[in-house]
XYZ file of C-alpha atoms in Angstrom:
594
model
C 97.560 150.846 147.834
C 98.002 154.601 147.601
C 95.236 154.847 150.623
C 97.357 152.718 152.658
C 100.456 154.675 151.989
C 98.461 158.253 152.916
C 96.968 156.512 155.636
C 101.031 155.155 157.118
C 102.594 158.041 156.026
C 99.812 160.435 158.055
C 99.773 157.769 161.465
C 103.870 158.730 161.055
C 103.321 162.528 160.872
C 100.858 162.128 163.651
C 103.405 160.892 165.953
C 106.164 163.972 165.313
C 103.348 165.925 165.892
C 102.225 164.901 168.768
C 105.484 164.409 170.409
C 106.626 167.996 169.522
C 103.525 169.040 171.408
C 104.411 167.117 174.132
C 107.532 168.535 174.347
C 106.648 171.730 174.296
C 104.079 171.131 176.715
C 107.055 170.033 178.923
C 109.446 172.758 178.478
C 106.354 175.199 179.516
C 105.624 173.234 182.802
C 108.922 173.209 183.574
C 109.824 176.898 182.797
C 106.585 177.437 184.559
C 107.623 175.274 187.519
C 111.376 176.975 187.199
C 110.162 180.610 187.596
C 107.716 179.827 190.128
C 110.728 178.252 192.355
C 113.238 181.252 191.585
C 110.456 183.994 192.452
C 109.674 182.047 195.866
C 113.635 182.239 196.599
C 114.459 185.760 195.493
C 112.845 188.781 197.314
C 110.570 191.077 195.675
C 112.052 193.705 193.159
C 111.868 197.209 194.498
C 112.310 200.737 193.534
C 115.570 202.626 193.761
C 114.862 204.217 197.316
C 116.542 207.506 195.821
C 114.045 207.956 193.403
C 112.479 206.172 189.813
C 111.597 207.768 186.848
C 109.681 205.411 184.600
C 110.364 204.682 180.644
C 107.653 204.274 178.542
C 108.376 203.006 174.855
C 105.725 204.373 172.800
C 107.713 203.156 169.412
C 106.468 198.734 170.688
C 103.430 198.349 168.590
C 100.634 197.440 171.227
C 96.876 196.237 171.848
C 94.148 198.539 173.357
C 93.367 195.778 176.193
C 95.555 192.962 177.959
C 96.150 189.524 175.256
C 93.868 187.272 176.607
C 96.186 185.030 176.117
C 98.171 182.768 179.210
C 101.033 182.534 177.489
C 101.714 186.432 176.631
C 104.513 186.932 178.864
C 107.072 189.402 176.751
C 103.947 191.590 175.242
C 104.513 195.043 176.100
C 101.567 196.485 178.351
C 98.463 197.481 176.719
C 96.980 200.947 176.808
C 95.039 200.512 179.092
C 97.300 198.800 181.368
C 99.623 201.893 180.973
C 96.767 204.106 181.746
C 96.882 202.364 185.077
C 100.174 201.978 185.446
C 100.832 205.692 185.693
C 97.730 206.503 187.369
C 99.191 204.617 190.313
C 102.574 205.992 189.622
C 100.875 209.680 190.380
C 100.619 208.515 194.087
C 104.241 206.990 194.590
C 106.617 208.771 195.952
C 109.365 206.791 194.881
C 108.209 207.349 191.101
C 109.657 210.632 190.244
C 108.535 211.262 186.998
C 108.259 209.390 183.878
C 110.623 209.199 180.398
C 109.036 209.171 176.955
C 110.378 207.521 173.793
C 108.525 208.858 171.160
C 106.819 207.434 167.996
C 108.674 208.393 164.981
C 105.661 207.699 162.482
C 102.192 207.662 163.882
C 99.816 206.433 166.755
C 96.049 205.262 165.957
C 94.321 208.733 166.859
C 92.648 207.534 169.602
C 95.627 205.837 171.159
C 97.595 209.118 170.907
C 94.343 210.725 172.423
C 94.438 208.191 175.473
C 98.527 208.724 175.902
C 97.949 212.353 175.383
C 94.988 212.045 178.665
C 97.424 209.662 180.269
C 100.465 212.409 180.299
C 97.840 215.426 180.918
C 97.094 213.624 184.288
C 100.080 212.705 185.458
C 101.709 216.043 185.086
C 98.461 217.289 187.088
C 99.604 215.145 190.093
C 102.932 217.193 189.637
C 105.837 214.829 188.232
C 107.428 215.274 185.224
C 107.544 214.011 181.703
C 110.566 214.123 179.420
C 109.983 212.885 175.954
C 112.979 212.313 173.132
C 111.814 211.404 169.891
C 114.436 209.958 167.023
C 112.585 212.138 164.542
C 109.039 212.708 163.628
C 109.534 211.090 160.228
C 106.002 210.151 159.822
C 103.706 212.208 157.482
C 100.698 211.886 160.556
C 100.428 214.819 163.257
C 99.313 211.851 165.771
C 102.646 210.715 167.169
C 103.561 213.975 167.875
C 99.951 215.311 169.067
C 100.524 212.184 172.044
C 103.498 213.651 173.263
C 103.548 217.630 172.556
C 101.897 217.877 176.214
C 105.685 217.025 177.532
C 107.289 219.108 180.032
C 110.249 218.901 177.888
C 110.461 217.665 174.467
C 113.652 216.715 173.218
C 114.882 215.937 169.277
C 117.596 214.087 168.308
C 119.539 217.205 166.430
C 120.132 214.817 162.880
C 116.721 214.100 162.375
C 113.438 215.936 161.075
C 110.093 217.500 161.188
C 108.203 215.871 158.923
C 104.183 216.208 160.213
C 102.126 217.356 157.721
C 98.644 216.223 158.088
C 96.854 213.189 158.089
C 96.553 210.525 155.254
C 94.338 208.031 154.141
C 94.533 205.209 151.058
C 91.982 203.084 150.188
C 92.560 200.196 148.037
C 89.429 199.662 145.234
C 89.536 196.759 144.101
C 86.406 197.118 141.495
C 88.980 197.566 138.299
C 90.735 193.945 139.194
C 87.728 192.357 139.792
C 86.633 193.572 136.067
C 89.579 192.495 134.654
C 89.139 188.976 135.536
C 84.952 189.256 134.823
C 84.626 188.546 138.857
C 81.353 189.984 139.504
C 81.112 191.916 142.646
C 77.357 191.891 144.375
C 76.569 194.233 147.240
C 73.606 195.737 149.084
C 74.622 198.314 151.288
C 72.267 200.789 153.463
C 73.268 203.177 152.615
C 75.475 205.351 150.262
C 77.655 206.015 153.312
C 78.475 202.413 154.050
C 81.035 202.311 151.947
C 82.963 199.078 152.656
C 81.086 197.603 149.696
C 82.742 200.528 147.478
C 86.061 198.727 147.874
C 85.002 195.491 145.816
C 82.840 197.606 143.153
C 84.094 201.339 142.553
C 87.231 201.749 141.301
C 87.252 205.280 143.425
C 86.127 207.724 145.576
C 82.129 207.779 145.148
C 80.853 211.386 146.453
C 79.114 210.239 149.285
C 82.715 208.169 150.547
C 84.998 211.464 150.218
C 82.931 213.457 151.771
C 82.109 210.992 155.032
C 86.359 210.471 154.908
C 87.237 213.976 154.852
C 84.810 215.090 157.454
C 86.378 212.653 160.193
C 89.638 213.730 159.001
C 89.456 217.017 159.383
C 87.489 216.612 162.882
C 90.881 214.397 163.769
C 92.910 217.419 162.522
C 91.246 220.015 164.086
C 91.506 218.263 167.373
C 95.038 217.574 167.201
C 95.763 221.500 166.009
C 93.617 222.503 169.086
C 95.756 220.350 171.613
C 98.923 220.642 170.196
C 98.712 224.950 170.056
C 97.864 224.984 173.600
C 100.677 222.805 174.467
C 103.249 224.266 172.273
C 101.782 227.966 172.834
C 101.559 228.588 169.346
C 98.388 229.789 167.549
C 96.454 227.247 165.468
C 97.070 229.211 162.222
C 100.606 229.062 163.087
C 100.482 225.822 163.560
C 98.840 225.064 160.321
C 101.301 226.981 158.875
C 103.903 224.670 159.984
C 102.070 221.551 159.127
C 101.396 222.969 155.616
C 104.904 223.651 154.933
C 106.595 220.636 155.981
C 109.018 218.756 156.760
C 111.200 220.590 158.243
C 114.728 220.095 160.025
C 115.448 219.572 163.647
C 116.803 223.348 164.109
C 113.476 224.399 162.231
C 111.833 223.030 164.678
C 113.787 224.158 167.901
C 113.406 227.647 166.201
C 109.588 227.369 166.066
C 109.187 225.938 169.355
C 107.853 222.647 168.217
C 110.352 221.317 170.575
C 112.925 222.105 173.437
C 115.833 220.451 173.300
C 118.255 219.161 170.122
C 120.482 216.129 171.355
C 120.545 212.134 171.322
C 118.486 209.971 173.760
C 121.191 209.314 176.512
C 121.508 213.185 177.109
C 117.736 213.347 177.323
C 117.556 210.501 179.315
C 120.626 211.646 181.659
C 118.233 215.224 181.856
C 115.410 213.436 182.906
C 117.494 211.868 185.798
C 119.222 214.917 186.593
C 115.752 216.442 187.390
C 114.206 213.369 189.377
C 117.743 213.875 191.695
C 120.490 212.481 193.077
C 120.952 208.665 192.818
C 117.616 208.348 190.557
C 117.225 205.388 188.088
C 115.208 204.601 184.980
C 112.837 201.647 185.530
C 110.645 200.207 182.259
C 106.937 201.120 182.796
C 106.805 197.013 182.601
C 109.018 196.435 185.379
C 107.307 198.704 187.823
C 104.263 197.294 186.928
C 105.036 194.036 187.276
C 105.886 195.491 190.902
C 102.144 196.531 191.710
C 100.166 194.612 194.310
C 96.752 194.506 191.799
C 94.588 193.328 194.767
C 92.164 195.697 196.262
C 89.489 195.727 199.346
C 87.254 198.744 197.628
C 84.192 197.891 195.432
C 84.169 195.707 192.386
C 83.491 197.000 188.848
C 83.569 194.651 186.486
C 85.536 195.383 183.282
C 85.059 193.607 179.970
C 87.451 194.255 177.043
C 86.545 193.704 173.074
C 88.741 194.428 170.386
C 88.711 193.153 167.047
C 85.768 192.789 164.492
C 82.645 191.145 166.006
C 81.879 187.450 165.050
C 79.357 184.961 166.759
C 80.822 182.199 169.100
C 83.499 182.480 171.252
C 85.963 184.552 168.986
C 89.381 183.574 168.631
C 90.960 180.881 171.961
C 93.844 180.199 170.532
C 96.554 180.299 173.840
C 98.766 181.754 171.509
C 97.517 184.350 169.583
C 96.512 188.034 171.125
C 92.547 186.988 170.947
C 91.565 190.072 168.628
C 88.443 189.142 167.872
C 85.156 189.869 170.020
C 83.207 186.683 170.243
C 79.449 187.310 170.843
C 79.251 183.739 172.972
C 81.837 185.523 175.137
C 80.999 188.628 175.701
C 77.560 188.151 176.173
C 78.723 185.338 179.178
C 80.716 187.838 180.512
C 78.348 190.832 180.476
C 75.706 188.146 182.493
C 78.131 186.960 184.495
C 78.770 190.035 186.221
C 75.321 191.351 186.318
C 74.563 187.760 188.293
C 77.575 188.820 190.343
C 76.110 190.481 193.531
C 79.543 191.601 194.526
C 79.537 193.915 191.276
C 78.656 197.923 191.933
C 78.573 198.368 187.912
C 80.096 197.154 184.484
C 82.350 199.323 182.217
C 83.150 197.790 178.657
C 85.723 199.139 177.014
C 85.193 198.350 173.018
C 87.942 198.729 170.275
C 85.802 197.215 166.854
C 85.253 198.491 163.396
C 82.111 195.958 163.427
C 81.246 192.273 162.231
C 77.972 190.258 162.321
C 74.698 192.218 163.186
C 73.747 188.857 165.008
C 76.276 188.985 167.017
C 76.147 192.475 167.785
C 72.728 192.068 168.659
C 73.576 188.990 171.501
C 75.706 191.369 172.633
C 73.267 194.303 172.854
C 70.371 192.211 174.473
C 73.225 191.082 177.518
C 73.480 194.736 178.312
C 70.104 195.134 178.105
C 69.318 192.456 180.818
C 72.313 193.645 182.825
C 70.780 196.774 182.832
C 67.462 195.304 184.324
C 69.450 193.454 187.063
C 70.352 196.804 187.749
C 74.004 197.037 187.203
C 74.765 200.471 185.469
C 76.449 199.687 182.157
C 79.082 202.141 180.640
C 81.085 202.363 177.198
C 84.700 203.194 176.824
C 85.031 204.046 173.312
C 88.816 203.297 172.381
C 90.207 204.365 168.719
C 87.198 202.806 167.211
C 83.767 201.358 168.029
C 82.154 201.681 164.504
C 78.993 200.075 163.199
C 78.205 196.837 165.133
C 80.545 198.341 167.999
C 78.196 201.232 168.126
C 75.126 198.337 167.419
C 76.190 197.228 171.447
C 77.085 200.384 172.753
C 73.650 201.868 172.010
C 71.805 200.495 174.778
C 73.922 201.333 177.549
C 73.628 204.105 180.528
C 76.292 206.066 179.585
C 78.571 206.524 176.339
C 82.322 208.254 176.411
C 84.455 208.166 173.658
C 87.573 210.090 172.615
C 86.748 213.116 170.469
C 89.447 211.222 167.633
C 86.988 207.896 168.094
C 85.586 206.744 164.582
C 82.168 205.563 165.661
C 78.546 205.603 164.065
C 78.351 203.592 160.658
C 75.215 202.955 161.737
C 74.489 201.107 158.164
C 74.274 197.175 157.017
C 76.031 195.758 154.329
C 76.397 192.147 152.671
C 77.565 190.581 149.355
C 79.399 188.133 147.471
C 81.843 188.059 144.532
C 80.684 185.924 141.637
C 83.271 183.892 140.078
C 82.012 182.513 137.109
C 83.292 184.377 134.651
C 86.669 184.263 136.113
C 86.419 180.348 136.018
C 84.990 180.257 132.229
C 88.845 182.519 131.354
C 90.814 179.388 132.598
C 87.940 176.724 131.000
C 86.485 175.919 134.810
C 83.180 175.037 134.628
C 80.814 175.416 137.836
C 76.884 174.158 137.644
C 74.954 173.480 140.862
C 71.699 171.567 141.851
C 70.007 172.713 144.357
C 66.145 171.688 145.846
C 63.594 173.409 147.703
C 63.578 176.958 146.865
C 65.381 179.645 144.527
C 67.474 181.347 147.230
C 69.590 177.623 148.094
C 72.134 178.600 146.085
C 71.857 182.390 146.775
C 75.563 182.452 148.878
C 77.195 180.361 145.864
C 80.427 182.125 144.749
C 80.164 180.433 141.568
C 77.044 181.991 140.202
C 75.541 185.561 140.328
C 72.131 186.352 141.938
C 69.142 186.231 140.109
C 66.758 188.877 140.375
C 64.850 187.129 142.893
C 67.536 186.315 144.834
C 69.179 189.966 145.212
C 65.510 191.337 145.909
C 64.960 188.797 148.600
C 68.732 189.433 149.929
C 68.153 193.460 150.216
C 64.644 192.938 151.959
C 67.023 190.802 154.424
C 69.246 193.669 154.853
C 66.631 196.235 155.092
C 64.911 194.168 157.867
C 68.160 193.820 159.731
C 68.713 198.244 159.226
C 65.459 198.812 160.781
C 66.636 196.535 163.751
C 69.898 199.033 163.956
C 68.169 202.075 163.697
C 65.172 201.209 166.299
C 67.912 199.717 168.515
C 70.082 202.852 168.128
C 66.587 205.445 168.627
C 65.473 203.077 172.005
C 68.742 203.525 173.567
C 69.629 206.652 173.155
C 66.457 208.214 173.633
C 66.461 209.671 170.442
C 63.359 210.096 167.334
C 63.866 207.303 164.769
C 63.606 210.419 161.739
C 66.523 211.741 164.030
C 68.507 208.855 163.770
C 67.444 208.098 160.354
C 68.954 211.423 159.123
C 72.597 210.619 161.105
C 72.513 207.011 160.257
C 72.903 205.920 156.169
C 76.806 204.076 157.022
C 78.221 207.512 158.279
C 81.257 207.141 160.388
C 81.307 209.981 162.872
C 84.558 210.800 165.401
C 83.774 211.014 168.948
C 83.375 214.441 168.851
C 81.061 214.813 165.475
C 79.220 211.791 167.999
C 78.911 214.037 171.020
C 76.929 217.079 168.652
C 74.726 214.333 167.569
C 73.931 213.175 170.818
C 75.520 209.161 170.112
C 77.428 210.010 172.823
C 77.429 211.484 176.370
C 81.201 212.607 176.949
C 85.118 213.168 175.267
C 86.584 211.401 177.847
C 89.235 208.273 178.211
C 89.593 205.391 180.057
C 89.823 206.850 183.588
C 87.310 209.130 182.758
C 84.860 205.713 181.946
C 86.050 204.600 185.196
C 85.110 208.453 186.959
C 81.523 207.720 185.659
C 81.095 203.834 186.498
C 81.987 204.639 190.201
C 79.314 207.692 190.120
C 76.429 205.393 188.503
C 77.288 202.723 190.974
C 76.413 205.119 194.017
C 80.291 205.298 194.968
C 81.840 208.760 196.097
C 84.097 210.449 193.572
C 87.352 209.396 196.256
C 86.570 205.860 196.583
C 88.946 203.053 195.848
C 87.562 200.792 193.298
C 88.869 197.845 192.017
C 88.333 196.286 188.732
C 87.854 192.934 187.970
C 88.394 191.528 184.410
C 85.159 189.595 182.936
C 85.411 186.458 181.801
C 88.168 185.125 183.534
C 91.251 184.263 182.582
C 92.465 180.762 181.567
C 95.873 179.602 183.218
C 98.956 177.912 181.154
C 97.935 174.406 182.175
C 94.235 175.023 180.955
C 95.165 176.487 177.752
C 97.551 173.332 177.108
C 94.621 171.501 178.022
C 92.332 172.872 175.217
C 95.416 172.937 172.819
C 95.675 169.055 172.775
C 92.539 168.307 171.780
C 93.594 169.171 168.282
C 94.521 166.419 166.250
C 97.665 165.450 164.359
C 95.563 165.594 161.115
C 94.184 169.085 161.800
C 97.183 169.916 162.646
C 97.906 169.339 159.041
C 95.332 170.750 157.509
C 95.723 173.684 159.548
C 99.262 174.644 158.269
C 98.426 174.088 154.448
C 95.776 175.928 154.855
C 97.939 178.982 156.348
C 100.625 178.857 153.127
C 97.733 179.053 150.805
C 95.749 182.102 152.770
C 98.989 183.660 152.417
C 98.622 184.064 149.230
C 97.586 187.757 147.928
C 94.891 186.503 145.090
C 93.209 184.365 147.624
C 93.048 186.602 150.762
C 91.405 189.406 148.103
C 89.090 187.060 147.401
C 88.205 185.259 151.106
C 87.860 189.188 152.142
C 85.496 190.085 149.913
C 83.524 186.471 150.575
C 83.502 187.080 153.860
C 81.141 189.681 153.522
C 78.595 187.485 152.860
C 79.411 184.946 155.241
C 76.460 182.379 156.174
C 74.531 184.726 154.826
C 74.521 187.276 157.539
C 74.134 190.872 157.682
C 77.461 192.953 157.993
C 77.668 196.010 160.939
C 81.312 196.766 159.715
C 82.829 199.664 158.943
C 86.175 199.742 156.839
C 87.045 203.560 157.903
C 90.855 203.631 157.720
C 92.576 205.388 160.709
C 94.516 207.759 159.213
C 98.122 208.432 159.147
């Protein structure tokens, strides 16, 4: 009887289920079918023909590459699609100059590296940038090191100076894990791949501080280089400030950390006052939304990863941002092009801290055969392509990365937490039976390795660190004992990278772009256009493959969501998830700083 009951009371939910879908499947084709009549019927929006200067909102948290997703309509633009955006703007002569609203706390490093690039260039094509920020109130020299390249930089005259440095926390978790006799079991090649450290130490080991404060104080030293020579202020003075912050908005006028005190409507009204007469503000999304995207010159393909790197597809949910690199997919995408004979060359631009060596190593062996078709292959480091994002990179023709990138972590690591103990202190009892051999129940949470077990695991991971370091020695031309002395887990920034010879150039996105029309035979003038690999799927396609989930997994899928919300439980799936189906780990856990 209570089967029957679960099994009416389920067909019910089923039904509200289903029909919500339905209707929201609706509303979407008719919105879509809505805006698609009102855009026929109303002309195309224009630019103020006195003049445009373009805002740009650098406080709207955003994702290195376009969401994959059809449905992403109100996202602000990407970096990269920023990086365009003005790049095009540079050649418009109704787009005066451009207005900045500044990040109070704190970019990524390499995404204040890229806007830093992105400003540098357009104030080379000889517009203007005006920046206001509402303070600096962050701790982390980044937000300001994106913007201190301003023509004018403006502060809001009640708020402060507060950038001091650079930050980073790392939360051990070896202490709670002892406290509830959780066993922690890693194998990690080698000291310097320290993700491991965060289930088993309970701090800093030597080898972690010293990797974490080397890439921080590469990161610092870059942003005290750029920042003197925009501000004109020696980099001891500079220091100087930094070391005795915070400091108030007249401090900072004083010092020349900035130009102007006042709100953001006089800054904005200044910026207007210098594109002219009868200028406007226009959103960077507006005018882009403007842009005719199609092209006539040659085709480079571009393929975007972000995210940690996982085998199949990745994550196809329509409405989610698709962080995730799938190895199914990007593998496709990288033979898809090469089979593409309109293609001149393929630049991937990669934004991972790492994931499954197997799926690294699909994605490595797709550049490899796209480099035997012929196509050049290039890498567009963004703030980090660490570990199994450097595992890919390795092979291809050319390498550019920011000098702020955290990359390397060339290193394998995999593990499990062991949970009987923890059981036993609530009186859960756990026993497996297993047959065939020993290592069946090796990937149990509920039992520790035996010795046979952890020596047969490590020979796995060794196996799979020989693969990394061979793959890393092949395609960048370098000795193995080279590599073998920069290798050991050590994250690297782009610039440590470039002295080591992991990569070929600092450089940013249209920089990557520079190079992939020069290895494709193209003069250094030529239009190119990009074209995004795979392609992307539209609304009704997405609804499509949304409705072939069930009512019941529907279900299932939102009790599982409250209980992964819980705090005890993601700890716990994290540190499982290191040891997956067994699978070696290319991830590094380096912490952008802040």
């Amino acid at each position: 009887m209570k089967q029957f009951w679960i099994t009416f009371f389920g067909s019910i939910f089923g039904v509200i289920v289903g029909s919500v879908l339905a209707l929201i499947l609706v509303a979407f084709l008719v919105a879509g079918m809505l805006a698609s009549a009102v855009s026929g019927a109303r002309p195309e929006p224009t630019l103020p023909g006195n003049g445009a200067v373009l805002e740009l909102d650098l406080r709207a948290e955003r994702l290195d590459s376009p969401s994959r997703s059809p449905f992403a309509f109100a996202e602000p633009l990407s970096l990269v699609e920023i990086v365009q955006t003005l790049e095009h703007a540079e050649t418009d002569p109704a787009v005066a100059g451009v207005f900045i609203r500044a990040n109070e706390f704190g970019l990524a490093p390499g995404m204040a590296e890229e806007v830093r690039n992105a400003i540098a260039d357009f104030r080379d094509s000889g517009k203007f940038v005006i920046t206001h920020a509402q303070g600096f109130e962050g701790t982390s020299v980044t937000g300001y090191f994106a913007v201190s390249g301003s023509d004018e930089l403006w502060l809001q005259d009640t708020a402060n100076f507060t950038p001091a440095g650079l930050a980073s926390e790392v939360l051990f978790l070896g202490g709670m894990f002892e406290h509830f006799n959780a066993n922690p079991q890693f194998e990690q090649f080698f000291e310097f791949k320290n993700a491991a450290n965060v289930y088993t130490e309970t701090g800093f080991t030597d080898a972690h501080r010293e990797a974490t404060l080397s890439y921080m104080n590469s990161i610092f030293d870059t942003a005290i280089a750029g920042i003197s020579g925009d501000r004109d202020i020696t980099p001891e003075a500079l220091r100087g400030v930094f070391e005795t912050a915070p400091h108030s908005a007249e401090d900072a006028l004083e010092r020349g950390l900035v130009d102007h005190l006042g709100h953001v409507v006089e800054a904005r009204e200044a910026a207007l006052a210098r594109a002219g007469s009868g200028a406007e503000i226009v959103t960077i999304e507006a005018y882009q939304a403007m842009l005719n995207p199609w092209s006539q010159g040659p085709a480079i393909a571009l393929i975007e990863g972000q995210g940690a790197i996982m085998t199949g597809t990745g994550d196809q949910s329509p409405f989610s941002n698709g962080s995730g690199i799938g190895s199914d997919s990007m593998a496709e995408a990288i033979l898809e092009a090469a089979n593409d004979s309109s293609i001149r060359a393929i630049l991937i631009r990669v934004d991972s801290p790492g994931g499954s060596a197997i799926a690294s190593d699909q994605v490595w062996n797709a550049i490899g055969r796209a480099r035997e078709a012929g196509k050049p292959v290039i890498i567009s480091m963004a703030s980090m392509a660490a570990s199994g994002g450097y595992y890919l990179a390795a092979p291809a023709d050319y390498i550019l990365a920011h000098a702020t990138t955290l990359t390397g972590s060339i290193g394998v690591l995999g593990g499990k937490v062991a949970l009987e103990g923890t059981f036993e202190m609530v009186g859960l009892q756990s026993e497996s039976v297993h047959v065939g051999g020993e290592y069946a129940t090796a990937f149990s949470g509920q039992q520790s390795w035996t010795d046979t077990q952890r020596a047969a695991y490590r020979a796995q991971m060794a196996d799979t660190y020989d693969d990394f370091t061979r793959r890393v020695a092949d395609g960048r031309d370098l000795p193995l004992e080279r590599v073998l002395e920069i290798a050991r887990g050590r994250v690297w920034t782009g610039a440590q990278a470039l002295d080591l010879g992991l990569v070929d150039e600092i450089g940013g996105f249209r920089d990557a772009v520079d190079v992939s029309r020069e290895l494709a035979g193209l003069a250094p003038e030529a239009d190119v256009r990009l074209v995004r690999f795979p392609r992307e799927q539209t609304p009704l396609e997405a609804f499509s493959a949304l409705f072939g989930m069930s009512a019941e997994t529907a279900e299932t899928a939102a009790r599982m969501n409250a209980l992964l919300d819980l705090p005890e439980v993601r700890a716990a799936l994290e540190a499982r998830s290191q040891m997956g189906s067994g699978q070696a780990q290319l991830r590094s856990t380096a912490p952008e700083p802040n």
